[in-house]
Amino acid sequence: MSGVAVLIDHDRGVPSGGALEALTAARSLAADLNAELDAVILGDSELFDAHGADLIATCADYGATAVHCGCHSFLADYGPDAWGAALAIFVEAAGPVAVVAAGTDRGAEAMVQLAARTDLPLVANCVNVSPAGSLTDAPSGPAGGDAWRITRIQWGGSLLEDVTLTSTLPLLTIAQHSIEAEPCEGGSVHTTVADFEPDLGPEVQQTLVRDRVTLAEGITLSTAPVVVSGGRGVGSADGFAPLEELAELLGGRVGCSRAVTNNGWRSHADQVGQTGTRIAPEIYIACGISGAIQHWVGAMGSKNILAINIDPEANMVTKAGYAVIADLHEVVPAICDEIRRRRDRPPS
C-alpha cells in the first residue's frame, strides 16, 4: 500500500511546530491504514546541503519511513505556487493514499494549490481523521473513492464539525495546536531517502519570498513561553509600558487585541487572533481584553490563561483558568514589584 504523505512546513530548513504536529497526526492515520509514513521536503540544493540531514533526522524521529526531497532552484525559499506545483508532481508520481500538511499559513496555501491542481477537495483544520471504508450513507464523490470520517474546527474555533469525505485522495490540513507533537516512542525509525526534481515552469515564480526583514530578535510571539497581551482596557499606547516590563521579567513577549491595532497603539505584528498570530504559550496573561471570538481563536492554544479585567462577565474572564477582577493599571505593576522582590530575596 502507498503511504500517507506529509508536506514538511519549514522556514529555510527549520521545521515548524505545526509540521511536527502534522507528522504525529499522520503517523496515527498511517497506522490505522497499515500504510507507510512518507515525508515530503521541498527546497534547493543549498538548503539540502545545509539542513537536509537535520530535516531527515527529524522526520525519522517522528516515524517517517521514507523522505522524499524535492529539489529545484525555484524552491530556494517559500512560494505557494512553487510548493503546490512540486507537491502535485510528487503526488502524481508516488500515488499516496492521503496527503497531510500543517494548518499553518505555508501548509494551507500549498495544500490549496494542490487541491486546485488535482481538482480534489481539501478539508482544512482537522482535529481527527479516520478511514470509514465504504459507507452506504456517504455522499458519492465526483471521482469515487473511499469514505473518511473527519472532525474539524469551524467558525474560527467556536465549534467542531463532523463531516464525511468521499475522495480518491484525501487532502487534509491539521489544525494548529490541536494535537501534541510527539516523537515515536521507540526512537527514530529506519528511513530511506529519495530525491526528485520537479519540472517547474517560470510561472510558479509569481509569488516567492525574495527578501526578509527581521522585526525582532530572539523569541517570537508565536513561540514565546509567556505572552502578556493588552486590549482596549489598556487605554493608550503608553499604557503598554507596564505590560512590556512584565513580559521582560517573565522572558516573554507582548501581544495585543485587534482593537489595539485599530487604534494604532501597536503594530499588527503584535496582534493575537484569527487575523493575527496564533499562540500557544505556557501562560497567557490577558490584560483588559474582552475576548471576542476572533481573539479567542488565536489564544485558545495557551496552556494556561490569566485574565486581568474589571468586568467579571468578560468573555476572556469566563474562559480563563485564572482571573483577577481589578484595574490592570494597579495589578500589573504590583505583579512586577512582587517578581522583583522575590528575585532579590536571598535563598532560604
GROMACS .gro file of C-alpha atoms in nm:
model
  348
    1MET     CA    1   0.000   0.000   0.000
    2SER     CA    2   0.120   0.353  -0.073
    3GLY     CA    3   0.199   0.580   0.216
    4VAL     CA    4   0.042   0.877   0.389
    5ALA     CA    5   0.241   1.175   0.262
    6VAL     CA    6   0.317   1.471   0.490
    7LEU     CA    7   0.435   1.802   0.350
    8ILE     CA    8   0.701   1.935   0.588
    9ASP     CA    9   0.635   2.301   0.656
   10HIS     CA   10   0.975   2.457   0.719
   11ASP     CA   11   1.129   2.802   0.719
   12ARG     CA   12   1.466   2.785   0.544
   13GLY     CA   13   1.533   2.439   0.683
   14VAL     CA   14   1.376   2.480   1.029
   15PRO     CA   15   1.055   2.272   1.062
   16SER     CA   16   0.759   2.448   1.219
   17GLY     CA   17   0.585   2.316   1.526
   18GLY     CA   18   0.286   2.257   1.301
   19ALA     CA   19   0.493   2.024   1.083
   20LEU     CA   20   0.572   1.807   1.385
   21GLU     CA   21   0.204   1.804   1.482
   22ALA     CA   22   0.113   1.702   1.125
   23LEU     CA   23   0.370   1.419   1.135
   24THR     CA   24   0.224   1.298   1.466
   25ALA     CA   25  -0.133   1.302   1.332
   26ALA     CA   26  -0.034   1.139   1.003
   27ARG     CA   27   0.158   0.866   1.186
   28SER     CA   28  -0.162   0.766   1.365
   29LEU     CA   29  -0.357   0.772   1.038
   30ALA     CA   30  -0.090   0.561   0.864
   31ALA     CA   31  -0.113   0.304   1.145
   32ASP     CA   32  -0.492   0.286   1.101
   33LEU     CA   33  -0.440   0.224   0.729
   34ASN     CA   34  -0.147  -0.015   0.777
   35ALA     CA   35   0.046   0.218   0.546
   36GLU     CA   36   0.389   0.377   0.546
   37LEU     CA   37   0.451   0.734   0.659
   38ASP     CA   38   0.621   0.944   0.391
   39ALA     CA   39   0.762   1.294   0.442
   40VAL     CA   40   0.799   1.544   0.158
   41ILE     CA   41   1.061   1.819   0.193
   42LEU     CA   42   1.093   2.096  -0.066
   43GLY     CA   43   1.399   2.317  -0.115
   44ASP     CA   44   1.701   2.390  -0.334
   45SER     CA   45   2.048   2.235  -0.330
   46GLU     CA   46   2.185   2.491  -0.083
   47LEU     CA   47   1.904   2.424   0.163
   48PHE     CA   48   1.953   2.048   0.147
   49ASP     CA   49   2.331   2.083   0.184
   50ALA     CA   50   2.286   2.298   0.495
   51HIS     CA   51   1.978   2.147   0.660
   52GLY     CA   52   1.885   1.828   0.476
   53ALA     CA   53   2.041   1.587   0.725
   54ASP     CA   54   1.872   1.753   1.023
   55LEU     CA   55   1.533   1.765   0.849
   56ILE     CA   56   1.557   1.398   0.753
   57ALA     CA   57   1.660   1.303   1.108
   58THR     CA   58   1.361   1.493   1.248
   59CYS     CA   59   1.127   1.311   1.011
   60ALA     CA   60   1.278   0.979   1.123
   61ASP     CA   61   1.226   1.075   1.488
   62TYR     CA   62   0.855   1.125   1.413
   63GLY     CA   63   0.813   0.795   1.230
   64ALA     CA   64   0.867   0.871   0.860
   65THR     CA   65   0.993   0.557   0.689
   66ALA     CA   66   1.064   0.745   0.366
   67VAL     CA   67   1.166   1.105   0.298
   68HIS     CA   68   1.121   1.250  -0.050
   69CYS     CA   69   1.339   1.556  -0.117
   70GLY     CA   70   1.213   1.778  -0.397
   71CYS     CA   71   1.497   1.997  -0.519
   72HIS     CA   72   1.469   2.294  -0.756
   73SER     CA   73   1.612   2.646  -0.772
   74PHE     CA   74   1.257   2.787  -0.756
   75LEU     CA   75   1.223   2.622  -0.412
   76ALA     CA   76   1.509   2.819  -0.258
   77ASP     CA   77   1.254   2.993  -0.035
   78TYR     CA   78   0.881   2.963   0.017
   79GLY     CA   79   0.631   3.026  -0.263
   80PRO     CA   80   0.278   2.879  -0.264
   81ASP     CA   81   0.269   2.827  -0.642
   82ALA     CA   82   0.607   2.654  -0.646
   83TRP     CA   83   0.533   2.439  -0.342
   84GLY     CA   84   0.188   2.345  -0.473
   85ALA     CA   85   0.320   2.255  -0.819
   86ALA     CA   86   0.606   2.047  -0.677
   87LEU     CA   87   0.369   1.867  -0.442
   88ALA     CA   88   0.128   1.792  -0.728
   89ILE     CA   89   0.413   1.640  -0.930
   90PHE     CA   90   0.511   1.423  -0.634
   91VAL     CA   91   0.150   1.308  -0.580
   92GLU     CA   92   0.109   1.207  -0.944
   93ALA     CA   93   0.432   1.006  -0.938
   94ALA     CA   94   0.407   0.848  -0.591
   95GLY     CA   95   0.032   0.788  -0.560
   96PRO     CA   96  -0.008   0.833  -0.181
   97VAL     CA   97  -0.327   0.728  -0.004
   98ALA     CA   98  -0.359   1.069   0.164
   99VAL     CA   99  -0.174   1.400   0.178
  100VAL     CA  100  -0.143   1.585   0.508
  101ALA     CA  101   0.006   1.923   0.598
  102ALA     CA  102   0.011   2.158   0.892
  103GLY     CA  103  -0.267   2.414   0.914
  104THR     CA  104  -0.006   2.692   0.907
  105ASP     CA  105  -0.003   2.971   0.650
  106ARG     CA  106   0.251   2.785   0.437
  107GLY     CA  107   0.084   2.446   0.477
  108ALA     CA  108  -0.264   2.577   0.399
  109GLU     CA  109  -0.153   2.776   0.093
  110ALA     CA  110   0.043   2.486  -0.054
  111MET     CA  111  -0.246   2.245   0.001
  112VAL     CA  112  -0.494   2.485  -0.161
  113GLN     CA  113  -0.262   2.494  -0.462
  114LEU     CA  114  -0.250   2.113  -0.464
  115ALA     CA  115  -0.630   2.086  -0.442
  116ALA     CA  116  -0.673   2.324  -0.736
  117ARG     CA  117  -0.415   2.142  -0.947
  118THR     CA  118  -0.561   1.795  -0.878
  119ASP     CA  119  -0.928   1.903  -0.875
  120LEU     CA  120  -0.977   1.731  -0.539
  121PRO     CA  121  -1.149   1.857  -0.221
  122LEU     CA  122  -0.941   1.985   0.069
  123VAL     CA  123  -1.058   1.954   0.429
  124ALA     CA  124  -0.886   2.215   0.646
  125ASN     CA  125  -0.823   2.243   1.021
  126CYS     CA  126  -0.881   1.877   1.103
  127VAL     CA  127  -0.851   1.753   1.461
  128ASN     CA  128  -0.939   1.388   1.396
  129VAL     CA  129  -0.931   1.175   1.081
  130SER     CA  130  -1.022   0.809   1.042
  131PRO     CA  131  -1.090   0.587   0.740
  132ALA     CA  132  -1.452   0.476   0.722
  133GLY     CA  133  -1.430   0.249   0.419
  134SER     CA  134  -1.747   0.213   0.214
  135LEU     CA  135  -2.044   0.383   0.379
  136THR     CA  136  -2.396   0.348   0.246
  137ASP     CA  137  -2.481   0.694   0.380
  138ALA     CA  138  -2.170   0.861   0.242
  139PRO     CA  139  -2.215   1.102  -0.049
  140SER     CA  140  -2.053   0.991  -0.371
  141GLY     CA  141  -1.750   1.195  -0.473
  142PRO     CA  142  -1.711   1.308  -0.832
  143ALA     CA  143  -1.432   1.057  -0.883
  144GLY     CA  144  -1.548   0.791  -0.640
  145GLY     CA  145  -1.317   0.676  -0.363
  146ASP     CA  146  -1.342   0.563  -0.003
  147ALA     CA  147  -1.513   0.748   0.278
  148TRP     CA  148  -1.333   0.925   0.561
  149ARG     CA  149  -1.477   1.045   0.889
  150ILE     CA  150  -1.329   1.380   0.989
  151THR     CA  151  -1.374   1.623   1.275
  152ARG     CA  152  -1.254   1.974   1.202
  153ILE     CA  153  -1.258   2.319   1.358
  154GLN     CA  154  -1.511   2.558   1.207
  155TRP     CA  155  -1.632   2.913   1.264
  156GLY     CA  156  -1.298   3.038   1.385
  157GLY     CA  157  -1.267   2.770   1.651
  158SER     CA  158  -1.609   2.817   1.806
  159LEU     CA  159  -1.736   2.471   1.709
  160LEU     CA  160  -1.630   2.126   1.592
  161GLU     CA  161  -1.786   1.987   1.275
  162ASP     CA  162  -1.815   1.615   1.196
  163VAL     CA  163  -1.801   1.551   0.822
  164THR     CA  164  -1.774   1.259   0.585
  165LEU     CA  165  -1.536   1.297   0.291
  166THR     CA  166  -1.553   1.071  -0.012
  167SER     CA  167  -1.243   1.111  -0.226
  168THR     CA  168  -0.988   0.907  -0.416
  169LEU     CA  169  -0.719   1.108  -0.238
  170PRO     CA  170  -0.795   1.291   0.090
  171LEU     CA  171  -0.617   1.626   0.119
  172LEU     CA  172  -0.603   1.740   0.482
  173THR     CA  173  -0.454   2.011   0.699
  174ILE     CA  174  -0.417   1.960   1.074
  175ALA     CA  175  -0.542   2.243   1.296
  176GLN     CA  176  -0.257   2.408   1.479
  177HIS     CA  177  -0.214   2.318   1.847
  178SER     CA  178  -0.496   2.062   1.825
  179ILE     CA  179  -0.256   1.772   1.880
  180GLU     CA  180   0.060   1.736   2.087
  181ALA     CA  181   0.366   1.675   1.871
  182GLU     CA  182   0.522   1.350   1.991
  183PRO     CA  183   0.824   1.159   1.851
  184CYS     CA  184   0.798   0.782   1.814
  185GLU     CA  185   0.802   0.602   2.147
  186GLY     CA  186   1.072   0.359   2.036
  187GLY     CA  187   1.301   0.625   1.895
  188SER     CA  188   1.370   0.717   1.536
  189VAL     CA  189   1.284   0.466   1.265
  190HIS     CA  190   1.493   0.350   0.971
  191THR     CA  191   1.430   0.595   0.690
  192THR     CA  192   1.501   0.576   0.319
  193VAL     CA  193   1.570   0.895   0.125
  194ALA     CA  194   1.465   0.955  -0.234
  195ASP     CA  195   1.539   1.267  -0.437
  196PHE     CA  196   1.315   1.408  -0.708
  197GLU     CA  197   1.347   1.717  -0.925
  198PRO     CA  198   1.005   1.861  -1.012
  199ASP     CA  199   0.968   2.017  -1.357
  200LEU     CA  200   0.865   2.369  -1.260
  201GLY     CA  201   0.789   2.641  -1.512
  202PRO     CA  202   0.870   3.011  -1.463
  203GLU     CA  203   0.502   3.085  -1.391
  204VAL     CA  204   0.540   2.946  -1.037
  205GLN     CA  205   0.763   3.241  -0.953
  206GLN     CA  206   0.462   3.474  -0.935
  207THR     CA  207   0.469   3.454  -0.556
  208LEU     CA  208   0.806   3.384  -0.400
  209VAL     CA  209   0.975   3.513  -0.086
  210ARG     CA  210   1.272   3.711  -0.216
  211ASP     CA  211   1.367   3.924   0.085
  212ARG     CA  212   1.317   3.920   0.459
  213VAL     CA  213   1.323   4.190   0.725
  214THR     CA  214   1.385   4.091   1.085
  215LEU     CA  215   1.133   4.269   1.308
  216ALA     CA  216   1.259   4.132   1.637
  217GLU     CA  217   1.544   3.919   1.763
  218GLY     CA  218   1.506   3.620   1.991
  219ILE     CA  219   1.172   3.460   2.070
  220THR     CA  220   0.870   3.548   1.859
  221LEU     CA  221   0.510   3.597   1.957
  222SER     CA  222   0.417   3.251   1.825
  223THR     CA  223   0.699   3.073   2.013
  224ALA     CA  224   0.713   3.273   2.338
  225PRO     CA  225   0.656   3.068   2.657
  226VAL     CA  226   0.482   3.369   2.812
  227VAL     CA  227   0.265   3.623   2.631
  228VAL     CA  228   0.134   3.936   2.802
  229SER     CA  229  -0.138   4.097   2.592
  230GLY     CA  230  -0.331   4.417   2.626
  231GLY     CA  231  -0.668   4.518   2.491
  232ARG     CA  232  -0.876   4.831   2.473
  233GLY     CA  233  -0.871   4.848   2.852
  234VAL     CA  234  -0.500   4.941   2.848
  235GLY     CA  235  -0.618   5.284   2.735
  236SER     CA  236  -0.330   5.407   2.519
  237ALA     CA  237  -0.001   5.316   2.357
  238ASP     CA  238   0.183   5.449   2.666
  239GLY     CA  239  -0.031   5.221   2.881
  240PHE     CA  240   0.162   4.920   2.746
  241ALA     CA  241   0.479   5.015   2.938
  242PRO     CA  242   0.391   4.801   3.248
  243LEU     CA  243   0.299   4.510   3.018
  244GLU     CA  244   0.636   4.542   2.846
  245GLU     CA  245   0.804   4.534   3.186
  246LEU     CA  246   0.610   4.225   3.297
  247ALA     CA  247   0.686   4.042   2.974
  248GLU     CA  248   1.057   4.121   3.011
  249LEU     CA  249   1.061   3.997   3.371
  250LEU     CA  250   0.896   3.669   3.263
  251GLY     CA  251   1.104   3.619   2.948
  252GLY     CA  252   0.803   3.661   2.721
  253ARG     CA  253   0.659   3.883   2.452
  254VAL     CA  254   0.387   4.147   2.441
  255GLY     CA  255   0.078   4.091   2.228
  256CYS     CA  256  -0.245   4.282   2.177
  257SER     CA  257  -0.602   4.260   2.053
  258ARG     CA  258  -0.736   4.384   1.723
  259ALA     CA  259  -0.891   4.688   1.894
  260VAL     CA  260  -0.542   4.798   1.990
  261THR     CA  261  -0.405   4.775   1.636
  262ASN     CA  262  -0.716   4.950   1.502
  263ASN     CA  263  -0.642   5.239   1.740
  264GLY     CA  264  -0.281   5.250   1.620
  265TRP     CA  265  -0.135   5.173   1.965
  266ARG     CA  266   0.061   4.864   1.850
  267SER     CA  267   0.180   4.710   1.525
  268HIS     CA  268  -0.028   4.439   1.356
  269ALA     CA  269   0.273   4.211   1.410
  270ASP     CA  270   0.179   4.207   1.781
  271GLN     CA  271  -0.185   4.110   1.725
  272VAL     CA  272  -0.311   3.782   1.869
  273GLY     CA  273  -0.616   3.640   1.697
  274GLN     CA  274  -0.775   3.488   1.392
  275THR     CA  275  -0.635   3.762   1.168
  276GLY     CA  276  -0.313   3.791   1.370
  277THR     CA  277  -0.084   3.537   1.533
  278ARG     CA  278  -0.199   3.211   1.692
  279ILE     CA  279  -0.010   3.143   2.011
  280ALA     CA  280   0.040   2.850   2.248
  281PRO     CA  281   0.243   2.978   2.546
  282GLU     CA  282   0.271   2.812   2.883
  283ILE     CA  283   0.078   3.108   3.021
  284TYR     CA  284  -0.118   3.384   2.851
  285ILE     CA  285  -0.180   3.699   3.058
  286ALA     CA  286  -0.470   3.888   2.900
  287CYS     CA  287  -0.497   4.244   3.034
  288GLY     CA  288  -0.808   4.449   2.964
  289ILE     CA  289  -0.916   4.218   2.679
  290SER     CA  290  -1.286   4.144   2.637
  291GLY     CA  291  -1.214   3.821   2.449
  292ALA     CA  292  -1.407   3.840   2.122
  293ILE     CA  293  -1.421   3.509   1.937
  294GLN     CA  294  -1.162   3.627   1.681
  295HIS     CA  295  -0.914   3.693   1.962
  296TRP     CA  296  -1.001   3.368   2.140
  297VAL     CA  297  -0.919   3.171   1.823
  298GLY     CA  298  -0.563   3.298   1.843
  299ALA     CA  299  -0.525   3.245   2.217
  300MET     CA  300  -0.709   2.918   2.284
  301GLY     CA  301  -0.395   2.707   2.235
  302SER     CA  302  -0.246   2.858   2.553
  303LYS     CA  303  -0.170   2.605   2.828
  304ASN     CA  304  -0.288   2.846   3.100
  305ILE     CA  305  -0.473   3.178   3.081
  306LEU     CA  306  -0.477   3.454   3.341
  307ALA     CA  307  -0.728   3.732   3.271
  308ILE     CA  308  -0.699   4.073   3.438
  309ASN     CA  309  -1.016   4.274   3.386
  310ILE     CA  310  -1.261   4.494   3.575
  311ASP     CA  311  -1.555   4.313   3.410
  312PRO     CA  312  -1.622   3.970   3.567
  313GLU     CA  313  -1.854   3.882   3.278
  314ALA     CA  314  -1.600   3.948   3.004
  315ASN     CA  315  -1.565   3.651   2.768
  316MET     CA  316  -1.190   3.623   2.837
  317VAL     CA  317  -1.255   3.613   3.211
  318THR     CA  318  -1.515   3.337   3.184
  319LYS     CA  319  -1.287   3.128   2.961
  320ALA     CA  320  -0.968   3.183   3.161
  321GLY     CA  321  -0.841   2.933   3.415
  322TYR     CA  322  -0.746   3.219   3.647
  323ALA     CA  323  -0.877   3.574   3.675
  324VAL     CA  324  -0.811   3.890   3.871
  325ILE     CA  325  -1.111   4.123   3.877
  326ALA     CA  326  -0.939   4.457   3.923
  327ASP     CA  327  -0.782   4.751   3.740
  328LEU     CA  328  -0.493   4.623   3.527
  329HIS     CA  329  -0.307   4.952   3.586
  330GLU     CA  330  -0.284   4.856   3.953
  331VAL     CA  331  -0.246   4.479   3.917
  332VAL     CA  332   0.030   4.460   3.653
  333PRO     CA  333   0.274   4.697   3.834
  334ALA     CA  334   0.203   4.506   4.157
  335ILE     CA  335   0.293   4.177   3.988
  336CYS     CA  336   0.614   4.331   3.856
  337ASP     CA  337   0.705   4.460   4.204
  338GLU     CA  338   0.641   4.117   4.359
  339ILE     CA  339   0.854   3.938   4.097
  340ARG     CA  340   1.144   4.178   4.160
  341ARG     CA  341   1.102   4.144   4.538
  342ARG     CA  342   1.113   3.765   4.523
  343ARG     CA  343   1.414   3.765   4.295
  344ASP     CA  344   1.601   3.997   4.531
  345ARG     CA  345   1.514   3.782   4.834
  346PRO     CA  346   1.818   3.579   4.948
  347PRO     CA  347   1.777   3.200   4.929
  348SER     CA  348   1.645   3.038   5.246
   0.00000   0.00000   0.00000
